[in-house]
Amino acid sequence: MIASLRGMNDILSEDYERFTYFIETSSEIAKRYGFHFIETPLLEETALFKRSVGESSDIVGKEMYQFIDKGENDVCLRPEGTAGVVRAFIQKKLDRAGGIHRFFYHGAMFRYERPQKGRLRQFHQFGVESFGVESVYEDAAMIMMVSDILNKLGIGYRLQLNSLGCNECMPSYKDSLVDYVRKCQDGICIDCQRRVDTNPIRVLDCKNGSCQELYVEAPKITQNLCASCNSDFSQLQKILDDNSIKYEIDSSLVRGLDYYSKTAFEFVSDDIGSQSAIAGGGRYDRLVEFLGGRPTPAVGFAMGIERLMELIKMPESTKEGYYIGAMDDEALSSVIKIAHQKRKTHAVVMDYKTKNLKNHLKAADKANVKYCAVIGSDEMKNKTIWVKNLEDKSENTIPIAEF
Ligand code: HAM
C-alpha cells in the first residue's frame, strides 16, 4: 500500500468539519476587521524566501522543500505565507497605489521539520497581512483579531509580547549582545556560536538550557529601545490593557523569521504539549522595500490550524436537510426527480436502493438530516410523499407539488 508522506496528513470526516469551521470562523472575523481574501501560489522562487524569511533562519537554512523545476528555475514550496503576499502586493503595484490594503489567506505551508505531535511537514495556516498602516493601533488590532478568533472557538491562550526595535536601536543592541555572548563563548552551544555571527538575537531563543542560564544576565532588547520604539511598545501595552487583553512581556521572544521589527507576538496554548505556539506575528516595516517595493509599513500574523484543531469547541451539531428514499422500484425514478428539484434549495441525501420504511428511517438517522421523506406505491398512486421531521418526530403525507 502506498501511504501518505511522513508529516503530511489527510483531513477528512470529523477533522474536516473542525477544519472548515475554523476557516469559516476566522475568515468571518477577518472580514469584520476589513480584510479581503488573497490566494497566492504554493510554489515560489526560492530567492523570495531567502531574502524575506532570511538565510540565517532554520526555515531557509534547513527546512525548505527546494528543487530545480523543468525550466531550470530554483523554486520551493512555500514555508510560510507572508513572503508570497508581499510579492503579490508589489507585483500588483499596490505599493505605488498607496493607501491601505488588508488581506487574509489560508492554505498549506511546507517545512521539512522532524515530525512530531503538532509539528508537520505539510501544515495549514490562517493568516492576515496589513499594508500601509504605521500606527501601533493596527498592531493592537492584529492581536485583538487573534484573541477574537480564539475566544469564539473556546480556546484559552497566553499572549507573549516583545519589541524587536528598528534600524535606529537594533544595531547598537546587537553589538552589546554580541559583546556579552562572546564573553561566555566557551560555554555556549555550536548553534549559538554560529548565531553570534549570522543573527545574534537568535541566541536569546536557544532551546539549550545551559545557554539560557548564561543569557540570564544578557542585555534585554526592551531596555535598549529608541524613543520611538519605546513609545510604540508602551502604547501597545496600554491599548491591550484598555481592552482587557492579558499579555506577558518576553524579551527573549525573537520569532523564527528575520523580517520583523518593533512588535513581535506569539499566542501559546498550555493544553497541547511541546509544540505550543498556536499563532505568531508582528510588524515588518522593512520587508516591502527589501523585496523591491516602495517603503510600506506592514504587520500581520498566522495561526497554525492543525495545532488548534483539537482545542476547538464545536457548536452543537444541528440536523439539516433531507433524506429521500423509495420503497419500491417504480417510485425510484420519481424520487430521483424530486431530489434533483429539492437540491436547488436544500441538502439532500438519497439512497438508490429501495428499502422498507424502517430501514430508510435508520439510514436517515445515520445521515443526521432533519427530514426523512419516503415514497411507496400508495404515495405514487396519490402523487404524495410521506415526510417525518426527525427532530420533533411529527409525520405528514403531503402532495409532491407542495413538497
Ligand atoms: P510562524 O510563527 O512561523 O509565523 O508560523 C505561524 C504558526 O504556524 C505557528 O504559530 C504554528 O502554530 C504554525 N506552524 C508553524 N510551523 C508548523 C509546523 N511545522 N507544523 C504545524 N504548525 C506549524 C509565520 O509563518 C509568519 N508568516 C506569520 C506572520 C504573518 N507574520 C507576519 N505576518
Tab-separated table of C-alpha atoms and ligand atoms in Angstrom:
chain	number	residue	atom	x	y	z
A	1	MET	CA	0.000	0.000	0.000
A	2	ILE	CA	1.244	3.500	-0.780
A	3	ALA	CA	0.815	5.716	2.284
A	4	SER	CA	0.990	9.488	2.624
A	5	LEU	CA	4.438	11.003	3.226
A	6	ARG	CA	5.718	11.425	6.797
A	7	GLY	CA	4.355	14.569	8.399
A	8	MET	CA	1.680	15.014	5.713
A	9	ASN	CA	-1.869	14.217	6.785
A	10	ASP	CA	-5.249	13.666	5.170
A	11	ILE	CA	-8.062	15.797	6.533
A	12	LEU	CA	-11.489	14.205	6.321
A	13	SER	CA	-14.734	13.440	8.142
A	14	GLU	CA	-14.867	14.904	11.661
A	15	ASP	CA	-11.448	16.590	11.233
A	16	TYR	CA	-12.642	18.261	8.074
A	17	GLU	CA	-15.681	19.640	9.901
A	18	ARG	CA	-13.378	21.204	12.501
A	19	PHE	CA	-11.044	22.440	9.800
A	20	THR	CA	-13.780	24.180	7.795
A	21	TYR	CA	-15.429	25.502	10.970
A	22	PHE	CA	-12.100	27.106	11.894
A	23	ILE	CA	-11.648	28.656	8.438
A	24	GLU	CA	-15.229	29.941	8.325
A	25	THR	CA	-14.962	31.468	11.807
A	26	SER	CA	-11.572	33.105	11.283
A	27	SER	CA	-12.460	34.377	7.784
A	28	GLU	CA	-15.679	35.896	9.116
A	29	ILE	CA	-13.783	37.716	11.877
A	30	ALA	CA	-11.034	38.886	9.469
A	31	LYS	CA	-13.734	40.381	7.211
A	32	ARG	CA	-15.154	42.256	10.206
A	33	TYR	CA	-11.712	43.849	10.604
A	34	GLY	CA	-11.757	44.947	6.941
A	35	PHE	CA	-9.595	42.200	5.417
A	36	HIS	CA	-10.091	40.687	1.941
A	37	PHE	CA	-9.189	37.218	0.719
A	38	ILE	CA	-5.967	36.656	-1.218
A	39	GLU	CA	-4.672	33.423	-2.761
A	40	THR	CA	-1.022	33.130	-3.742
A	41	PRO	CA	0.784	30.144	-5.343
A	42	LEU	CA	2.182	27.267	-3.301
A	43	LEU	CA	5.358	27.355	-5.367
A	44	GLU	CA	7.557	30.456	-5.499
A	45	GLU	CA	11.126	31.301	-6.461
A	46	THR	CA	13.491	30.208	-3.711
A	47	ALA	CA	15.083	33.672	-3.684
A	48	LEU	CA	11.820	35.153	-2.331
A	49	PHE	CA	12.097	33.206	0.939
A	50	LYS	CA	15.866	33.538	1.185
A	51	ARG	CA	15.507	37.300	1.049
A	52	SER	CA	12.469	37.671	3.300
A	53	VAL	CA	12.471	34.878	5.885
A	54	GLY	CA	16.286	35.144	5.932
A	55	GLU	CA	19.220	32.881	5.088
A	56	SER	CA	20.199	32.521	8.740
A	57	SER	CA	16.749	31.231	9.781
A	58	ASP	CA	16.155	27.496	10.342
A	59	ILE	CA	13.272	27.674	7.864
A	60	VAL	CA	15.504	28.713	4.956
A	61	GLY	CA	18.665	27.008	6.197
A	62	LYS	CA	17.239	23.554	6.875
A	63	GLU	CA	13.534	23.221	6.195
A	64	MET	CA	12.679	24.225	2.649
A	65	TYR	CA	11.278	21.846	0.038
A	66	GLN	CA	13.543	23.268	-2.627
A	67	PHE	CA	14.189	21.909	-6.111
A	68	ILE	CA	15.067	22.852	-9.686
A	69	ASP	CA	11.975	22.607	-11.907
A	70	LYS	CA	11.849	21.501	-15.555
A	71	GLY	CA	12.556	25.060	-16.697
A	72	GLU	CA	15.723	25.093	-14.537
A	73	ASN	CA	14.166	27.540	-12.066
A	74	ASP	CA	15.209	27.303	-8.422
A	75	VAL	CA	11.806	27.021	-6.695
A	76	CYS	CA	10.390	25.915	-3.377
A	77	LEU	CA	7.101	25.059	-1.717
A	78	ARG	CA	6.151	27.995	0.472
A	79	PRO	CA	7.222	27.527	4.095
A	80	GLU	CA	5.007	30.463	5.174
A	81	GLY	CA	2.509	32.908	3.686
A	82	THR	CA	3.828	36.416	4.292
A	83	ALA	CA	6.559	36.465	1.618
A	84	GLY	CA	4.142	35.465	-1.178
A	85	VAL	CA	1.575	38.064	-0.133
A	86	VAL	CA	4.253	40.783	-0.071
A	87	ARG	CA	5.464	39.657	-3.513
A	88	ALA	CA	1.888	39.832	-4.862
A	89	PHE	CA	1.374	43.252	-3.225
A	90	ILE	CA	4.444	44.629	-5.024
A	91	GLN	CA	3.748	42.784	-8.298
A	92	LYS	CA	0.237	44.280	-8.449
A	93	LYS	CA	1.833	47.718	-7.828
A	94	LEU	CA	-0.263	48.299	-4.707
A	95	ASP	CA	2.815	49.782	-3.027
A	96	ARG	CA	2.757	52.502	-5.710
A	97	ALA	CA	-1.004	52.978	-5.447
A	98	GLY	CA	-0.602	53.891	-1.771
A	99	GLY	CA	-3.439	53.630	0.739
A	100	ILE	CA	-4.279	50.729	2.998
A	101	HIS	CA	-4.518	47.130	1.800
A	102	ARG	CA	-5.569	44.319	4.087
A	103	PHE	CA	-5.509	40.622	3.125
A	104	PHE	CA	-6.309	37.281	4.725
A	105	TYR	CA	-5.423	33.811	3.452
A	106	HIS	CA	-5.438	30.173	4.408
A	107	GLY	CA	-3.651	27.228	2.913
A	108	ALA	CA	-0.907	24.647	3.062
A	109	MET	CA	2.660	25.513	4.080
A	110	PHE	CA	5.636	23.154	3.882
A	111	ARG	CA	8.593	22.811	6.226
A	112	TYR	CA	10.942	19.829	6.247
A	113	GLU	CA	10.988	19.534	10.041
A	114	ARG	CA	11.224	16.395	12.194
A	115	PRO	CA	7.562	15.397	12.513
A	116	GLN	CA	6.040	15.052	15.979
A	117	LYS	CA	2.744	15.913	17.635
A	118	GLY	CA	1.802	19.405	16.449
A	119	ARG	CA	4.735	19.590	14.048
A	120	LEU	CA	4.024	18.586	10.466
A	121	ARG	CA	5.828	18.869	7.153
A	122	GLN	CA	2.664	19.979	5.400
A	123	PHE	CA	0.503	22.078	7.696
A	124	HIS	CA	-2.114	24.779	7.245
A	125	GLN	CA	-2.097	28.384	8.308
A	126	PHE	CA	-4.723	31.063	8.505
A	127	GLY	CA	-3.003	34.432	8.219
A	128	VAL	CA	-3.552	38.131	7.660
A	129	GLU	CA	-1.280	40.881	6.329
A	130	SER	CA	-1.970	44.608	6.577
A	131	PHE	CA	-0.102	47.137	4.411
A	132	GLY	CA	0.087	50.909	4.739
A	133	VAL	CA	-0.684	51.469	8.427
A	134	GLU	CA	2.129	52.769	10.587
A	135	SER	CA	0.034	53.242	13.710
A	136	VAL	CA	0.560	50.821	16.574
A	137	TYR	CA	-3.241	50.618	16.788
A	138	GLU	CA	-3.019	48.260	13.812
A	139	ASP	CA	-0.612	46.017	15.770
A	140	ALA	CA	-3.182	46.004	18.572
A	141	ALA	CA	-5.961	45.206	16.078
A	142	MET	CA	-3.972	42.135	14.924
A	143	ILE	CA	-3.717	40.880	18.477
A	144	MET	CA	-7.405	41.611	19.121
A	145	MET	CA	-8.317	39.676	15.981
A	146	VAL	CA	-6.399	36.559	17.102
A	147	SER	CA	-7.955	36.934	20.532
A	148	ASP	CA	-11.470	37.243	18.995
A	149	ILE	CA	-10.909	34.114	16.899
A	150	LEU	CA	-9.606	32.075	19.833
A	151	ASN	CA	-12.413	33.285	22.114
A	152	LYS	CA	-15.046	32.433	19.503
A	153	LEU	CA	-13.607	28.908	19.272
A	154	GLY	CA	-13.411	28.494	23.053
A	155	ILE	CA	-9.606	28.237	23.052
A	156	GLY	CA	-7.587	29.523	26.020
A	157	TYR	CA	-4.198	31.160	25.419
A	158	ARG	CA	-1.253	33.056	26.814
A	159	LEU	CA	-0.024	36.034	24.803
A	160	GLN	CA	3.718	36.772	24.733
A	161	LEU	CA	4.834	40.173	23.579
A	162	ASN	CA	8.139	41.767	22.653
A	163	SER	CA	9.545	44.643	20.637
A	164	LEU	CA	12.388	43.860	18.248
A	165	GLY	CA	13.342	47.528	17.793
A	166	CYS	CA	14.144	49.219	14.496
A	167	ASN	CA	17.162	50.267	12.415
A	168	GLU	CA	17.818	53.025	14.974
A	169	CYS	CA	18.124	50.930	18.092
A	170	MET	CA	18.709	47.352	16.912
A	171	PRO	CA	22.333	47.656	15.632
A	172	SER	CA	23.723	49.026	18.899
A	173	TYR	CA	21.669	46.494	20.882
A	174	LYS	CA	23.064	43.663	18.721
A	175	ASP	CA	26.620	44.939	19.333
A	176	SER	CA	26.149	44.900	23.088
A	177	LEU	CA	24.549	41.433	22.919
A	178	VAL	CA	27.447	40.104	20.802
A	179	ASP	CA	29.955	41.569	23.305
A	180	TYR	CA	28.119	39.818	26.119
A	181	VAL	CA	27.824	36.454	24.315
A	182	ARG	CA	31.469	36.498	23.220
A	183	LYS	CA	32.470	36.736	26.876
A	184	CYS	CA	30.783	33.379	27.539
A	185	GLN	CA	31.684	31.919	24.116
A	186	ASP	CA	33.201	28.711	25.559
A	187	GLY	CA	30.038	27.699	27.384
A	188	ILE	CA	27.538	28.103	24.539
A	189	CYS	CA	26.294	25.508	22.034
A	190	ILE	CA	27.583	25.214	18.441
A	191	ASP	CA	24.331	26.691	17.092
A	192	CYS	CA	24.719	29.792	19.258
A	193	GLN	CA	28.356	30.146	18.203
A	194	ARG	CA	27.114	30.291	14.607
A	195	ARG	CA	24.228	32.615	15.522
A	196	VAL	CA	26.593	35.201	17.017
A	197	ASP	CA	27.977	35.745	13.511
A	198	THR	CA	24.826	35.289	11.425
A	199	ASN	CA	21.942	36.672	13.508
A	200	PRO	CA	22.907	37.345	17.125
A	201	ILE	CA	19.412	37.946	18.575
A	202	ARG	CA	18.562	34.307	17.745
A	203	VAL	CA	20.739	33.213	20.669
A	204	LEU	CA	18.035	34.544	23.013
A	205	ASP	CA	15.665	31.928	21.646
A	206	CYS	CA	18.098	28.981	22.056
A	207	LYS	CA	16.373	25.840	23.406
A	208	ASN	CA	19.561	24.698	25.163
A	209	GLY	CA	19.146	25.065	28.946
A	210	SER	CA	22.821	25.751	29.665
A	211	CYS	CA	22.903	28.547	27.041
A	212	GLN	CA	19.791	30.058	28.615
A	213	GLU	CA	21.472	30.067	32.033
A	214	LEU	CA	24.362	32.052	30.555
A	215	TYR	CA	21.991	34.549	28.903
A	216	VAL	CA	20.029	35.413	32.065
A	217	GLU	CA	22.192	38.474	32.569
A	218	ALA	CA	22.378	39.363	28.848
A	219	PRO	CA	21.243	42.872	27.812
A	220	LYS	CA	17.484	42.975	27.161
A	221	ILE	CA	16.044	44.382	23.916
A	222	THR	CA	13.181	46.042	25.758
A	223	GLN	CA	15.664	48.049	27.840
A	224	ASN	CA	17.537	49.236	24.741
A	225	LEU	CA	14.758	50.573	22.526
A	226	CYS	CA	14.961	54.026	20.933
A	227	ALA	CA	12.392	56.656	21.982
A	228	SER	CA	10.020	55.903	19.091
A	229	CYS	CA	10.048	52.093	19.560
A	230	ASN	CA	9.705	52.538	23.299
A	231	SER	CA	6.716	54.829	22.943
A	232	ASP	CA	5.005	52.451	20.463
A	233	PHE	CA	5.652	49.479	22.721
A	234	SER	CA	4.188	51.302	25.757
A	235	GLN	CA	1.190	52.437	23.751
A	236	LEU	CA	0.563	48.898	22.511
A	237	GLN	CA	0.530	47.660	26.093
A	238	LYS	CA	-1.858	50.436	27.081
A	239	ILE	CA	-4.280	49.579	24.255
A	240	LEU	CA	-4.224	45.906	25.281
A	241	ASP	CA	-4.758	46.863	28.940
A	242	ASP	CA	-7.680	49.111	27.971
A	243	ASN	CA	-9.230	46.215	26.062
A	244	SER	CA	-8.682	43.649	28.815
A	245	ILE	CA	-6.276	41.553	26.766
A	246	LYS	CA	-3.745	39.935	29.075
A	247	TYR	CA	-0.121	39.535	27.961
A	248	GLU	CA	3.353	38.739	29.255
A	249	ILE	CA	6.417	40.677	28.115
A	250	ASP	CA	9.003	38.167	26.924
A	251	SER	CA	12.197	39.955	25.931
A	252	SER	CA	13.653	36.719	24.531
A	253	LEU	CA	10.802	36.275	22.014
A	254	VAL	CA	12.625	36.795	18.699
A	255	ARG	CA	10.431	34.768	16.265
A	256	GLY	CA	11.918	32.343	13.737
A	257	LEU	CA	11.745	34.663	10.725
A	258	ASP	CA	14.085	37.577	10.017
A	259	TYR	CA	11.702	40.209	8.670
A	260	TYR	CA	10.291	41.581	11.918
A	261	SER	CA	10.896	44.944	13.524
A	262	LYS	CA	9.116	46.557	16.502
A	263	THR	CA	6.105	44.477	17.624
A	264	ALA	CA	6.520	40.687	17.802
A	265	PHE	CA	3.989	38.395	19.460
A	266	GLU	CA	3.122	34.763	19.954
A	267	PHE	CA	-0.006	33.086	21.292
A	268	VAL	CA	0.701	29.847	23.126
A	269	SER	CA	-1.567	27.146	24.485
A	270	ASP	CA	-0.772	25.164	27.637
A	271	ASP	CA	-3.099	22.360	26.524
A	272	ILE	CA	-1.304	20.831	23.511
A	273	GLY	CA	2.190	19.729	24.529
A	274	SER	CA	5.589	20.969	23.450
A	275	GLN	CA	4.591	22.497	20.093
A	276	SER	CA	2.577	25.116	21.924
A	277	ALA	CA	2.740	28.160	19.599
A	278	ILE	CA	-0.727	28.480	18.068
A	279	ALA	CA	-0.256	31.872	16.402
A	280	GLY	CA	2.584	34.271	15.766
A	281	GLY	CA	3.161	37.559	14.065
A	282	GLY	CA	4.393	41.094	14.226
A	283	ARG	CA	5.410	44.185	12.336
A	284	TYR	CA	7.672	44.034	9.262
A	285	ASP	CA	8.048	47.629	8.076
A	286	ARG	CA	11.208	46.985	6.023
A	287	LEU	CA	10.154	43.918	4.031
A	288	VAL	CA	8.244	45.553	1.152
A	289	GLU	CA	11.218	47.779	0.359
A	290	PHE	CA	13.633	44.901	0.828
A	291	LEU	CA	11.761	42.918	-1.839
A	292	GLY	CA	11.922	45.814	-4.281
A	293	GLY	CA	8.740	47.767	-3.466
A	294	ARG	CA	8.187	51.266	-2.132
A	295	PRO	CA	8.715	51.524	1.627
A	296	THR	CA	5.387	50.442	3.188
A	297	PRO	CA	4.664	49.747	6.847
A	298	ALA	CA	3.153	46.303	7.374
A	299	VAL	CA	2.008	43.986	10.133
A	300	GLY	CA	0.397	40.540	10.249
A	301	PHE	CA	0.085	37.141	11.887
A	302	ALA	CA	-0.532	33.484	11.103
A	303	MET	CA	-2.226	30.725	13.083
A	304	GLY	CA	-1.382	27.008	12.796
A	305	ILE	CA	-4.661	25.279	12.044
A	306	GLU	CA	-3.591	21.692	12.934
A	307	ARG	CA	-2.407	22.816	16.369
A	308	LEU	CA	-5.781	24.454	17.002
A	309	MET	CA	-7.919	21.585	15.729
A	310	GLU	CA	-8.062	19.544	18.920
A	311	LEU	CA	-8.724	22.662	21.013
A	312	ILE	CA	-11.733	23.903	19.070
A	313	LYS	CA	-15.043	23.638	20.913
A	314	MET	CA	-17.508	22.820	18.145
A	315	PRO	CA	-21.056	24.171	18.362
A	316	GLU	CA	-23.761	21.513	18.945
A	317	SER	CA	-24.366	19.967	15.554
A	318	THR	CA	-27.869	20.620	14.256
A	319	LYS	CA	-29.762	18.307	11.968
A	320	GLU	CA	-30.087	19.768	8.495
A	321	GLY	CA	-31.525	18.858	5.086
A	322	TYR	CA	-33.413	15.862	3.737
A	323	TYR	CA	-33.029	12.159	3.253
A	324	ILE	CA	-35.212	10.921	0.399
A	325	GLY	CA	-35.836	7.256	-0.385
A	326	ALA	CA	-38.061	4.904	-2.404
A	327	MET	CA	-39.888	1.860	-1.043
A	328	ASP	CA	-40.213	0.144	-4.410
A	329	ASP	CA	-38.557	0.190	-7.820
A	330	GLU	CA	-41.370	2.111	-9.508
A	331	ALA	CA	-41.004	5.008	-7.061
A	332	LEU	CA	-37.229	5.280	-7.581
A	333	SER	CA	-37.291	7.405	-10.737
A	334	SER	CA	-39.794	9.865	-9.125
A	335	VAL	CA	-37.596	10.071	-6.053
A	336	ILE	CA	-34.541	10.964	-8.156
A	337	LYS	CA	-36.549	13.719	-9.856
A	338	ILE	CA	-37.807	15.087	-6.516
A	339	ALA	CA	-34.283	15.044	-5.046
A	340	HIS	CA	-32.981	16.951	-8.079
A	341	GLN	CA	-35.618	19.670	-7.553
A	342	LYS	CA	-35.104	19.847	-3.782
A	343	ARG	CA	-31.306	20.226	-4.178
A	344	LYS	CA	-31.865	23.642	-5.754
A	345	THR	CA	-32.552	24.892	-2.213
A	346	HIS	CA	-31.606	22.175	0.307
A	347	ALA	CA	-29.039	19.487	1.005
A	348	VAL	CA	-30.439	16.089	0.039
A	349	VAL	CA	-29.006	12.678	0.831
A	350	MET	CA	-30.602	9.917	-1.210
A	351	ASP	CA	-30.443	6.169	-1.326
A	352	TYR	CA	-30.600	4.488	-4.716
A	353	LYS	CA	-31.691	1.184	-3.203
A	354	THR	CA	-35.332	0.506	-2.407
A	355	LYS	CA	-35.921	-0.313	1.263
A	356	ASN	CA	-38.739	-0.668	3.736
A	357	LEU	CA	-39.679	2.317	5.867
A	358	LYS	CA	-37.810	1.130	8.968
A	359	ASN	CA	-34.524	0.840	7.069
A	360	HIS	CA	-34.997	4.258	5.407
A	361	LEU	CA	-35.546	5.814	8.838
A	362	LYS	CA	-32.380	4.151	10.130
A	363	ALA	CA	-30.380	5.455	7.155
A	364	ALA	CA	-31.832	8.972	7.612
A	365	ASP	CA	-30.818	8.916	11.262
A	366	LYS	CA	-27.251	7.991	10.301
A	367	ALA	CA	-27.157	10.809	7.733
A	368	ASN	CA	-28.005	13.312	10.530
A	369	VAL	CA	-30.709	15.054	8.457
A	370	LYS	CA	-33.747	16.924	9.720
A	371	TYR	CA	-36.359	15.244	7.483
A	372	CYS	CA	-36.842	11.729	6.173
A	373	ALA	CA	-39.073	11.671	3.060
A	374	VAL	CA	-40.200	8.398	1.503
A	375	ILE	CA	-42.351	7.348	-1.461
A	376	GLY	CA	-44.008	3.920	-1.744
A	377	SER	CA	-46.764	2.543	-4.000
A	378	ASP	CA	-49.614	4.359	-2.137
A	379	GLU	CA	-47.798	7.684	-2.387
A	380	MET	CA	-47.077	7.007	-6.081
A	381	LYS	CA	-50.782	6.458	-6.711
A	382	ASN	CA	-51.831	9.593	-4.814
A	383	LYS	CA	-48.896	11.756	-6.028
A	384	THR	CA	-47.898	12.357	-2.406
A	385	ILE	CA	-44.773	11.967	-0.271
A	386	TRP	CA	-44.507	10.855	3.363
A	387	VAL	CA	-42.310	13.193	5.448
A	388	LYS	CA	-41.096	12.768	9.019
A	389	ASN	CA	-39.464	15.601	10.965
A	390	LEU	CA	-36.714	13.753	12.842
A	391	GLU	CA	-36.373	16.494	15.453
A	392	ASP	CA	-39.964	16.908	16.670
A	393	LYS	CA	-40.990	13.446	15.313
A	394	SER	CA	-44.082	14.821	13.508
A	395	GLU	CA	-45.246	12.920	10.403
A	396	ASN	CA	-47.161	14.185	7.358
A	397	THR	CA	-48.248	12.974	3.960
A	398	ILE	CA	-48.250	15.912	1.528
A	399	PRO	CA	-48.801	16.380	-2.229
A	400	ILE	CA	-45.487	16.132	-4.127
A	401	ALA	CA	-46.232	19.520	-5.726
A	402	GLU	CA	-46.103	21.135	-2.262
A	403	PHE	CA	-43.003	19.281	-1.076
B	1	HAM	P1	5.325	31.201	12.234
B	1	HAM	O1	5.431	31.515	13.684
B	1	HAM	O2	6.494	30.568	11.581
B	1	HAM	O3	4.952	32.562	11.528
B	1	HAM	O4	4.067	30.256	11.982
B	1	HAM	C1	2.786	30.611	12.453
B	1	HAM	C2	2.115	29.408	13.089
B	1	HAM	O5	2.112	28.291	12.188
B	1	HAM	C3	2.823	28.866	14.332
B	1	HAM	O6	2.472	29.618	15.467
B	1	HAM	C4	2.283	27.446	14.394
B	1	HAM	O7	1.007	27.439	15.004
B	1	HAM	C5	2.122	27.080	12.933
B	1	HAM	N1	3.233	26.201	12.492
B	1	HAM	C6	4.481	26.573	12.152
B	1	HAM	N2	5.219	25.506	11.803
B	1	HAM	C7	4.421	24.409	11.913
B	1	HAM	C8	4.580	23.009	11.671
B	1	HAM	N3	5.722	22.504	11.226
B	1	HAM	N4	3.528	22.191	11.899
B	1	HAM	C9	2.347	22.689	12.337
B	1	HAM	N5	2.133	24.006	12.560
B	1	HAM	C10	3.139	24.861	12.360
B	1	HAM	C11	4.785	32.700	10.183
B	1	HAM	O8	4.693	31.777	9.425
B	1	HAM	C12	4.614	34.145	9.754
B	1	HAM	N6	4.407	34.172	8.304
B	1	HAM	C13	3.459	34.819	10.493
B	1	HAM	C14	3.264	36.239	10.087
B	1	HAM	C15	2.336	36.718	9.215
B	1	HAM	N7	3.973	37.273	10.493
B	1	HAM	C16	3.528	38.390	9.913
B	1	HAM	N8	2.539	38.052	9.119
